[in-house]
Amino acid sequence: YRWDLNSSILSKRQPDLSNTGFNPDFSISTFSSWPQLSARLLQLLHTGSPTAIWAESMKRTGASKEPVPDRLLYDLVSRKVATIDLPLDFSSLPFREASEILASGYGRPEEKVELLLVLHFQQQIEHPLLYKLLAFTEVQSPDDQLPRPSVLKGMLLEISELNKVVYLDPSMDVAPFGVIRPTLRGKKALVLGGCSEEKAGCWTTIPNSLPFQSFQRVNVDASLTAEGTLSTKVRYTMRGDNELLLRVAFHQSPKEKWKEVAQLLALSDGFRGKITNVTASDPYSTKTPFTVEYEITQPKFVDWSKKPVRIPALLPQVALPDPPTKAASGAATSAIDLGTPLDVETHLTLYLPEGTVVRTPTGTSVDRDYATFAAKYQASGGAVTASRHLNFLLREISTDRAADYNAFVRAVQSDEAQEFTLERAGAEPSKQAASATSNPKKN
């Protein structure tokens, strides 16, 4: 075969290489169908009985009897076998034997999936368990592509027991059981082996859902001194996509670098100042929500000589999904994607110096079937408190509700822009103001 491409042809086609759905001008494959490729790839895996390593696996998991819970097998492979993070390369197949992967203590992402599959295969003999080996892709419509391994980018294991289906990616060392990267959810994956002759029967769509409800709790305890210094302690407790992001960040960073990670987290949430202390829960403790706590100090946060002093509510602002884009006709071009349903609660307690008078903002309450928002502010006993609760209930709403969604976003943003007004009786003027008073300029 021969293709002639001249400069005039190439100049007319400038592909966006950042687009993962980009299709090549031409492709070549020795496979005639996706079912054929699916069967061939499964043959390259060592899925035989792992009798030789089962005793060692039982010992490492700490299980005293069979069946070993799926979570323990997953923890064994994801935590005890280090990930050699290399791109999926079928040219290096067949994979190593499961016994070699376990003994060496490391493996490529696809080898760790193979090891997990082999361990589940052993249990299936006595304790029936349905499983599927999946090869995911970043291409939007892979079933319309010429069947070839280069379309596939990685592997997952799907297991079904009773009425529960979970997707496992043991290469994510600190991912909770059943949690995979958000970039993979909603994407198509090729079922390796056992698919029908119809190409569509070889493909499945990875669900968008998580195995638990996503939430984020942020508690802010702060104090403001008579000199204007703000000292703040911020504590995060979370489940969901943000949890996975922080688990990976703290897991991959040595403890002496945790302050830098916390500094980026603080900046992203609008907190300024110097991080003085950081603690985080064990990234491997995935049965419970992940927690991060840091302390941050900001000198000269306020200038009491200015009357009145206005300060924000000192709560992180939640990024709201953008409204849909508009076509030339003025109609929305896509549905409004709200993302994974997420329940966010933030709370502030701010202690003020003696003699401070406070005027608080007005609270807000907005209810929709797709999301709710409520905010409360009050002052008492030398302190102010603020709380906001934003709960996204649906993943997506239709474009004909764009105007309503825009109104909801404006209500939330207007509330977040509100400020506390502070005044202190007898506050000394600033040095600059005093200097200007004692040495007035002459015209």
Short mmCIF file of C-alpha atoms in Angstrom, two decimals:
data_model
loop_
_atom_site.label_atom_id
_atom_site.label_comp_id
_atom_site.label_asym_id
_atom_site.label_seq_id
_atom_site.Cartn_x
_atom_site.Cartn_y
_atom_site.Cartn_z
CA TYR A 1 0.00 0.00 0.00
CA ARG A 2 1.16 3.54 -0.69
CA TRP A 3 -0.11 6.94 0.49
CA ASP A 4 1.09 10.21 -0.98
CA LEU A 5 0.64 13.22 1.30
CA ASN A 6 1.84 16.59 0.00
CA SER A 7 2.09 19.90 1.78
CA SER A 8 -1.21 21.20 0.35
CA ILE A 9 -3.11 18.29 1.87
CA LEU A 10 -1.42 18.55 5.23
CA SER A 11 -1.93 22.32 5.45
CA LYS A 12 -5.69 21.83 5.17
CA ARG A 13 -5.77 19.47 8.13
CA GLN A 14 -4.33 20.69 11.37
CA PRO A 15 -5.48 18.22 14.03
CA ASP A 16 -5.78 19.19 17.67
CA LEU A 17 -3.48 16.59 19.21
CA SER A 18 -4.86 17.39 22.67
CA ASN A 19 -8.19 15.94 21.56
CA THR A 20 -8.22 12.33 22.72
CA GLY A 21 -10.94 11.55 20.20
CA PHE A 22 -8.75 12.48 17.24
CA ASN A 23 -8.96 9.97 14.38
CA PRO A 24 -5.89 9.33 12.20
CA ASP A 25 -5.95 9.82 8.46
CA PHE A 26 -5.43 6.10 7.96
CA SER A 27 -4.74 3.06 10.07
CA ILE A 28 -3.62 -0.52 9.47
CA SER A 29 -4.53 -3.61 11.44
CA THR A 30 -4.19 -7.36 11.07
CA PHE A 31 -7.41 -7.88 13.07
CA SER A 32 -10.64 -8.23 11.16
CA SER A 33 -13.00 -7.52 14.06
CA TRP A 34 -13.14 -6.32 17.66
CA PRO A 35 -14.29 -9.78 18.89
CA GLN A 36 -11.18 -11.29 17.30
CA LEU A 37 -8.90 -8.73 18.96
CA SER A 38 -10.73 -9.16 22.27
CA ALA A 39 -10.17 -12.93 22.26
CA ARG A 40 -6.53 -12.58 21.25
CA LEU A 41 -5.71 -10.14 24.05
CA LEU A 42 -7.29 -12.39 26.66
CA GLN A 43 -5.10 -15.28 25.51
CA LEU A 44 -2.02 -13.25 26.39
CA LEU A 45 -3.00 -13.17 30.06
CA HIS A 46 -2.02 -15.83 32.57
CA THR A 47 -5.44 -16.55 34.07
CA GLY A 48 -4.77 -20.07 35.25
CA SER A 49 -5.24 -21.35 38.79
CA PRO A 50 -2.87 -19.53 41.18
CA THR A 51 -2.51 -22.43 43.60
CA ALA A 52 1.18 -21.71 44.06
CA ILE A 53 0.59 -18.18 45.32
CA TRP A 54 -2.75 -18.56 47.09
CA ALA A 55 -1.23 -19.49 50.46
CA GLU A 56 1.10 -16.51 50.27
CA SER A 57 -1.79 -14.22 49.32
CA MET A 58 -3.88 -15.47 52.26
CA LYS A 59 -0.96 -14.76 54.57
CA ARG A 60 -0.42 -11.24 53.25
CA THR A 61 -4.08 -10.29 53.44
CA GLY A 62 -4.36 -11.60 57.00
CA ALA A 63 -7.49 -13.57 56.08
CA SER A 64 -8.12 -16.60 58.29
CA LYS A 65 -10.72 -18.31 56.08
CA GLU A 66 -12.18 -18.33 52.63
CA PRO A 67 -13.70 -16.64 50.78
CA VAL A 68 -11.30 -13.74 51.19
CA PRO A 69 -13.27 -10.48 50.93
CA ASP A 70 -12.87 -8.68 47.61
CA ARG A 71 -11.64 -5.60 49.45
CA LEU A 72 -8.72 -7.49 51.03
CA LEU A 73 -7.59 -8.88 47.68
CA TYR A 74 -7.82 -5.41 46.17
CA ASP A 75 -5.84 -3.88 49.04
CA LEU A 76 -3.16 -6.55 48.66
CA VAL A 77 -2.59 -5.81 44.98
CA SER A 78 -3.01 -2.03 45.10
CA ARG A 79 -0.90 -1.41 48.22
CA LYS A 80 1.61 -4.27 48.46
CA VAL A 81 2.58 -4.29 44.79
CA ALA A 82 4.24 -1.07 43.67
CA THR A 83 3.02 0.44 40.40
CA ILE A 84 5.52 0.93 37.59
CA ASP A 85 3.51 3.60 35.81
CA LEU A 86 4.17 2.92 32.13
CA PRO A 87 1.76 3.32 29.19
CA LEU A 88 -0.12 0.23 28.07
CA ASP A 89 2.07 -1.59 25.54
CA PHE A 90 0.69 -4.82 24.12
CA SER A 91 3.94 -5.39 22.24
CA SER A 92 5.50 -6.41 25.56
CA LEU A 93 2.91 -9.14 26.14
CA PRO A 94 2.48 -11.79 27.36
CA PHE A 95 2.54 -10.42 30.87
CA ARG A 96 4.64 -11.95 33.60
CA GLU A 97 3.16 -14.79 35.63
CA ALA A 98 1.06 -13.73 38.63
CA SER A 99 3.51 -15.48 40.98
CA GLU A 100 6.38 -13.42 39.59
CA ILE A 101 4.43 -10.17 39.96
CA LEU A 102 3.58 -10.92 43.58
CA ALA A 103 7.10 -12.09 44.45
CA SER A 104 8.79 -9.08 42.85
CA GLY A 105 6.55 -6.60 44.62
CA TYR A 106 6.04 -4.43 41.53
CA GLY A 107 4.14 -4.46 38.27
CA ARG A 108 2.88 -2.35 35.41
CA PRO A 109 -0.76 -1.22 35.74
CA GLU A 110 -1.99 -4.01 33.46
CA GLU A 111 0.06 -6.61 35.36
CA LYS A 112 -1.55 -5.57 38.63
CA VAL A 113 -4.97 -6.01 37.02
CA GLU A 114 -3.89 -9.46 35.86
CA LEU A 115 -2.75 -10.43 39.38
CA LEU A 116 -6.06 -9.27 40.86
CA LEU A 117 -7.93 -11.21 38.19
CA VAL A 118 -5.96 -14.39 38.94
CA LEU A 119 -6.69 -14.15 42.67
CA HIS A 120 -10.41 -13.73 41.99
CA PHE A 121 -10.29 -16.63 39.54
CA GLN A 122 -9.15 -18.92 42.34
CA GLN A 123 -12.08 -17.98 44.54
CA GLN A 124 -14.59 -18.34 41.74
CA ILE A 125 -14.13 -22.12 41.82
CA GLU A 126 -15.75 -22.40 45.24
CA HIS A 127 -17.50 -19.04 45.49
CA PRO A 128 -19.09 -18.01 42.18
CA LEU A 129 -18.12 -14.53 41.12
CA LEU A 130 -18.70 -12.85 37.80
CA TYR A 131 -15.83 -10.82 36.47
CA LYS A 132 -14.88 -9.02 33.30
CA LEU A 133 -11.52 -7.77 32.18
CA LEU A 134 -11.89 -4.39 30.50
CA ALA A 135 -9.51 -2.37 28.35
CA PHE A 136 -10.58 1.28 28.41
CA THR A 137 -10.01 3.89 25.73
CA GLU A 138 -10.02 7.67 25.44
CA VAL A 139 -11.57 7.62 21.95
CA GLN A 140 -15.18 8.82 21.85
CA SER A 141 -16.54 6.14 19.45
CA PRO A 142 -14.06 3.27 19.54
CA ASP A 143 -16.47 0.73 18.07
CA ASP A 144 -16.38 2.71 14.81
CA GLN A 145 -12.59 2.46 14.67
CA LEU A 146 -10.56 -0.16 12.85
CA PRO A 147 -9.83 -2.82 15.54
CA ARG A 148 -6.26 -2.35 16.76
CA PRO A 149 -4.53 -2.41 20.17
CA SER A 150 -3.32 1.21 19.96
CA VAL A 151 -6.89 2.42 20.60
CA LEU A 152 -6.70 0.95 24.13
CA LYS A 153 -5.02 2.89 26.93
CA GLY A 154 -5.37 0.83 30.11
CA MET A 155 -7.16 -1.98 31.94
CA LEU A 156 -9.77 -2.35 34.67
CA LEU A 157 -11.41 -5.27 36.42
CA GLU A 158 -15.19 -5.43 36.79
CA ILE A 159 -16.53 -7.81 39.42
CA SER A 160 -20.16 -8.67 40.14
CA GLU A 161 -21.45 -10.35 43.27
CA LEU A 162 -25.12 -10.50 44.21
CA ASN A 163 -26.56 -7.15 43.07
CA LYS A 164 -23.33 -5.21 43.36
CA VAL A 165 -20.98 -4.29 40.51
CA VAL A 166 -17.67 -2.54 41.18
CA TYR A 167 -14.83 -1.38 38.97
CA LEU A 168 -11.28 -1.75 40.22
CA ASP A 169 -8.04 -0.09 39.15
CA PRO A 170 -5.28 -1.40 41.46
CA SER A 171 -2.70 0.86 39.81
CA MET A 172 -4.25 3.71 41.84
CA ASP A 173 -2.45 2.72 45.02
CA VAL A 174 -4.61 4.80 47.38
CA ALA A 175 -8.00 4.71 45.64
CA PRO A 176 -10.87 3.48 47.86
CA PHE A 177 -12.41 0.14 46.88
CA GLY A 178 -14.55 0.63 43.79
CA VAL A 179 -13.26 4.11 42.97
CA ILE A 180 -11.60 4.79 39.63
CA ARG A 181 -10.35 8.02 38.11
CA PRO A 182 -13.14 10.42 37.13
CA THR A 183 -11.66 10.72 33.62
CA LEU A 184 -12.54 7.05 32.99
CA ARG A 185 -16.13 7.16 34.19
CA GLY A 186 -18.63 7.38 31.36
CA LYS A 187 -16.05 6.13 28.84
CA LYS A 188 -16.28 2.95 26.74
CA ALA A 189 -14.21 -0.15 27.45
CA LEU A 190 -13.52 -3.31 25.46
CA VAL A 191 -14.54 -6.57 27.17
CA LEU A 192 -11.64 -8.99 26.76
CA GLY A 193 -12.89 -12.45 25.76
CA GLY A 194 -16.40 -13.84 25.68
CA CYS A 195 -18.01 -11.06 23.66
CA SER A 196 -20.40 -11.66 20.80
CA GLU A 197 -19.53 -11.50 17.12
CA GLU A 198 -21.27 -8.17 16.89
CA LYS A 199 -18.77 -5.39 17.50
CA ALA A 200 -21.21 -3.53 19.75
CA GLY A 201 -21.36 -6.56 22.05
CA CYS A 202 -17.67 -6.18 22.82
CA TRP A 203 -18.03 -2.72 24.26
CA THR A 204 -19.43 -1.57 27.59
CA THR A 205 -19.79 1.86 29.13
CA ILE A 206 -18.20 2.46 32.53
CA PRO A 207 -20.85 3.95 34.87
CA ASN A 208 -20.50 7.50 36.14
CA SER A 209 -21.51 6.58 39.68
CA LEU A 210 -19.32 6.13 42.75
CA PRO A 211 -19.77 3.35 45.35
CA PHE A 212 -20.65 5.93 48.02
CA GLN A 213 -22.08 9.43 48.32
CA SER A 214 -19.60 12.23 47.61
CA PHE A 215 -19.31 14.90 50.27
CA GLN A 216 -16.95 17.56 51.53
CA ARG A 217 -16.91 19.11 55.00
CA VAL A 218 -14.73 22.14 55.75
CA ASN A 219 -14.41 23.58 59.24
CA VAL A 220 -12.58 26.88 59.68
CA ASP A 221 -11.56 28.11 63.15
CA ALA A 222 -9.96 31.53 63.04
CA SER A 223 -8.99 34.39 65.34
CA LEU A 224 -8.32 38.03 64.53
CA THR A 225 -6.05 40.04 66.85
CA ALA A 226 -6.09 43.71 67.77
CA GLU A 227 -2.99 44.08 65.59
CA GLY A 228 -4.87 42.77 62.56
CA THR A 229 -3.22 39.33 62.33
CA LEU A 230 -5.42 36.46 61.21
CA SER A 231 -4.62 32.92 62.44
CA THR A 232 -6.66 30.14 60.87
CA LYS A 233 -6.99 26.39 61.27
CA VAL A 234 -8.74 24.65 58.35
CA ARG A 235 -9.89 21.03 58.42
CA TYR A 236 -11.18 19.11 55.39
CA THR A 237 -13.09 15.81 55.52
CA MET A 238 -14.08 14.38 52.17
CA ARG A 239 -15.28 11.50 50.06
CA GLY A 240 -15.31 11.39 46.26
CA ASP A 241 -13.23 12.81 43.43
CA ASN A 242 -11.60 15.55 45.53
CA GLU A 243 -10.72 12.91 48.11
CA LEU A 244 -8.92 10.82 45.48
CA LEU A 245 -7.06 13.89 44.21
CA LEU A 246 -5.76 14.75 47.69
CA ARG A 247 -4.97 11.13 48.60
CA VAL A 248 -2.74 10.84 45.54
CA ALA A 249 -1.12 14.24 46.16
CA PHE A 250 -0.20 13.48 49.78
CA HIS A 251 0.76 9.87 48.98
CA GLN A 252 3.20 10.92 46.27
CA SER A 253 4.72 13.77 48.30
CA PRO A 254 7.25 13.20 51.11
CA LYS A 255 6.12 14.63 54.45
CA GLU A 256 8.63 17.44 54.27
CA LYS A 257 6.76 18.63 51.14
CA TRP A 258 3.29 18.49 52.66
CA LYS A 259 3.36 22.21 53.45
CA GLU A 260 3.74 22.91 49.74
CA VAL A 261 0.74 20.71 48.94
CA ALA A 262 -1.30 22.42 51.65
CA GLN A 263 -0.22 25.84 50.35
CA LEU A 264 -1.64 25.00 46.91
CA LEU A 265 -4.84 23.73 48.52
CA ALA A 266 -5.14 26.93 50.56
CA LEU A 267 -4.58 29.15 47.52
CA SER A 268 -7.19 27.25 45.50
CA ASP A 269 -9.74 27.93 48.26
CA GLY A 270 -8.85 31.61 48.60
CA PHE A 271 -6.78 31.48 51.80
CA ARG A 272 -3.63 33.63 51.89
CA GLY A 273 -0.71 33.53 54.27
CA LYS A 274 2.04 31.19 55.46
CA ILE A 275 1.33 27.55 56.25
CA THR A 276 2.75 26.72 59.69
CA ASN A 277 1.55 23.16 60.27
CA VAL A 278 0.00 20.35 58.21
CA THR A 279 -1.44 16.96 59.15
CA ALA A 280 -3.27 14.41 57.01
CA SER A 281 -4.81 11.02 57.58
CA ASP A 282 -3.06 7.93 56.19
CA PRO A 283 -3.69 7.90 52.41
CA TYR A 284 -3.90 4.09 52.61
CA SER A 285 -6.78 4.21 55.13
CA THR A 286 -9.41 4.15 52.41
CA LYS A 287 -12.29 2.74 54.48
CA THR A 288 -12.79 6.15 56.09
CA PRO A 289 -12.96 9.65 54.56
CA PHE A 290 -9.68 11.43 53.94
CA THR A 291 -8.86 14.35 56.24
CA VAL A 292 -6.41 17.23 55.90
CA GLU A 293 -5.76 19.93 58.47
CA TYR A 294 -3.45 22.92 58.20
CA GLU A 295 -2.75 26.14 60.06
CA ILE A 296 -2.14 29.39 58.22
CA THR A 297 -1.20 32.86 59.45
CA GLN A 298 -1.71 36.16 57.64
CA PRO A 299 -0.24 39.31 59.26
CA LYS A 300 -1.92 42.64 58.52
CA PHE A 301 -5.10 40.95 57.41
CA VAL A 302 -7.04 44.08 58.43
CA ASP A 303 -6.19 47.70 59.13
CA TRP A 304 -8.32 48.75 62.06
CA SER A 305 -7.72 52.45 61.26
CA LYS A 306 -10.06 52.03 58.31
CA LYS A 307 -13.68 52.43 59.29
CA PRO A 308 -15.50 50.28 58.68
CA VAL A 309 -13.43 47.17 58.01
CA ARG A 310 -14.97 44.69 55.59
CA ILE A 311 -13.87 41.05 55.38
CA PRO A 312 -15.18 38.03 53.46
CA ALA A 313 -16.74 35.03 55.18
CA LEU A 314 -13.39 33.11 55.13
CA LEU A 315 -15.00 30.04 53.60
CA PRO A 316 -13.80 28.21 50.47
CA GLN A 317 -15.87 28.94 47.41
CA VAL A 318 -17.18 25.92 45.56
CA ALA A 319 -16.55 25.90 41.81
CA LEU A 320 -19.92 25.81 40.07
CA PRO A 321 -20.31 24.08 36.69
CA ASP A 322 -20.40 26.57 33.83
CA PRO A 323 -23.69 27.25 32.08
CA PRO A 324 -24.01 25.72 28.59
CA THR A 325 -22.49 27.53 25.65
CA LYS A 326 -24.64 29.39 23.16
CA ALA A 327 -24.86 28.72 19.46
CA ALA A 328 -25.26 31.49 16.89
CA SER A 329 -29.02 31.02 17.09
CA GLY A 330 -28.92 31.68 20.81
CA ALA A 331 -29.88 28.13 21.74
CA ALA A 332 -27.80 26.08 24.17
CA THR A 333 -25.64 23.56 22.36
CA SER A 334 -25.24 20.94 25.07
CA ALA A 335 -26.80 19.69 28.27
CA ILE A 336 -25.73 21.23 31.55
CA ASP A 337 -23.32 18.79 33.15
CA LEU A 338 -23.34 19.22 36.94
CA GLY A 339 -20.78 16.46 37.51
CA THR A 340 -20.87 13.82 40.22
CA PRO A 341 -23.53 14.68 42.83
CA LEU A 342 -21.69 16.36 45.70
CA ASP A 343 -22.78 17.55 49.15
CA VAL A 344 -20.60 20.41 50.44
CA GLU A 345 -20.87 21.93 53.92
CA THR A 346 -18.58 24.69 55.16
CA HIS A 347 -18.53 26.30 58.61
CA LEU A 348 -16.61 29.24 60.06
CA THR A 349 -16.05 30.39 63.63
CA LEU A 350 -14.10 33.67 63.81
CA TYR A 351 -13.04 35.07 67.20
CA LEU A 352 -12.68 38.85 67.31
CA PRO A 353 -10.75 41.19 69.63
CA GLU A 354 -12.68 42.74 72.49
CA GLY A 355 -14.80 45.74 71.62
CA THR A 356 -15.49 44.72 68.02
CA VAL A 357 -18.94 45.49 66.64
CA VAL A 358 -20.15 43.26 63.79
CA ARG A 359 -22.77 43.60 61.10
CA THR A 360 -23.48 40.26 59.45
CA PRO A 361 -24.71 39.60 55.90
CA THR A 362 -28.20 38.38 55.17
CA GLY A 363 -28.65 34.64 54.82
CA THR A 364 -29.64 32.98 51.56
CA SER A 365 -31.76 29.97 50.67
CA VAL A 366 -32.31 28.58 47.15
CA ASP A 367 -33.99 25.25 46.39
CA ARG A 368 -34.10 23.41 43.10
CA ASP A 369 -34.70 19.78 42.22
CA TYR A 370 -31.10 19.56 40.90
CA ALA A 371 -29.36 21.49 43.70
CA THR A 372 -29.96 23.36 46.95
CA PHE A 373 -28.04 26.16 48.63
CA ALA A 374 -28.39 27.70 52.09
CA ALA A 375 -26.21 30.20 53.98
CA LYS A 376 -26.47 31.52 57.54
CA TYR A 377 -24.49 34.25 59.33
CA GLN A 378 -24.62 35.44 62.93
CA ALA A 379 -22.56 37.14 65.63
CA SER A 380 -22.57 36.56 69.37
CA GLY A 381 -20.19 36.46 72.33
CA GLY A 382 -17.21 38.06 70.59
CA ALA A 383 -17.32 35.70 67.61
CA VAL A 384 -19.03 35.39 64.27
CA THR A 385 -20.17 32.19 62.63
CA ALA A 386 -20.96 31.45 59.02
CA SER A 387 -22.19 28.30 57.31
CA ARG A 388 -22.94 27.38 53.73
CA HIS A 389 -24.48 24.19 52.40
CA LEU A 390 -24.43 23.42 48.68
CA ASN A 391 -25.85 20.08 47.58
CA PHE A 392 -25.87 18.98 43.93
CA LEU A 393 -28.56 16.31 43.58
CA LEU A 394 -28.52 15.53 39.85
CA ARG A 395 -25.71 14.87 37.39
CA GLU A 396 -27.28 16.69 34.46
CA ILE A 397 -30.20 18.92 33.58
CA SER A 398 -31.67 19.77 30.20
CA THR A 399 -30.68 22.88 28.30
CA ASP A 400 -34.18 24.34 28.43
CA ARG A 401 -33.48 25.04 32.11
CA ALA A 402 -30.43 27.20 31.38
CA ALA A 403 -32.12 30.40 32.55
CA ASP A 404 -33.13 28.79 35.83
CA TYR A 405 -29.62 27.40 36.35
CA ASN A 406 -28.08 30.80 35.64
CA ALA A 407 -30.34 32.32 38.28
CA PHE A 408 -29.24 29.65 40.76
CA VAL A 409 -25.55 30.34 40.02
CA ARG A 410 -26.05 34.11 40.43
CA ALA A 411 -27.75 33.59 43.79
CA VAL A 412 -24.85 31.46 45.06
CA GLN A 413 -22.19 33.85 43.75
CA SER A 414 -23.98 36.88 45.17
CA ASP A 415 -24.04 35.25 48.58
CA GLU A 416 -20.36 34.31 48.40
CA ALA A 417 -19.52 37.94 47.60
CA GLN A 418 -21.13 39.21 50.82
CA GLU A 419 -18.89 40.55 53.59
CA PHE A 420 -18.83 41.09 57.35
CA THR A 421 -18.54 44.70 58.50
CA LEU A 422 -16.33 45.20 61.56
CA GLU A 423 -15.74 48.29 63.73
CA ARG A 424 -13.64 48.65 66.86
CA ALA A 425 -14.24 51.44 69.33
CA GLY A 426 -11.02 53.28 70.19
CA ALA A 427 -8.94 51.61 67.46
CA GLU A 428 -5.71 53.55 66.99
CA PRO A 429 -5.11 55.14 63.63
CA SER A 430 -2.47 53.58 61.42
CA LYS A 431 1.08 54.95 61.31
CA GLN A 432 0.48 56.30 57.81
CA ALA A 433 -2.64 58.14 58.90
CA ALA A 434 -0.90 59.56 61.99
CA SER A 435 2.06 60.74 59.91
CA ALA A 436 -0.21 62.44 57.41
CA THR A 437 -2.05 64.25 60.24
CA SER A 438 1.11 65.54 61.98
CA ASN A 439 2.84 66.55 58.73
CA PRO A 440 0.17 67.85 56.34
CA LYS A 441 1.31 68.53 52.78
CA LYS A 442 1.35 72.14 51.61
CA ASN A 443 -0.12 73.06 48.27
#
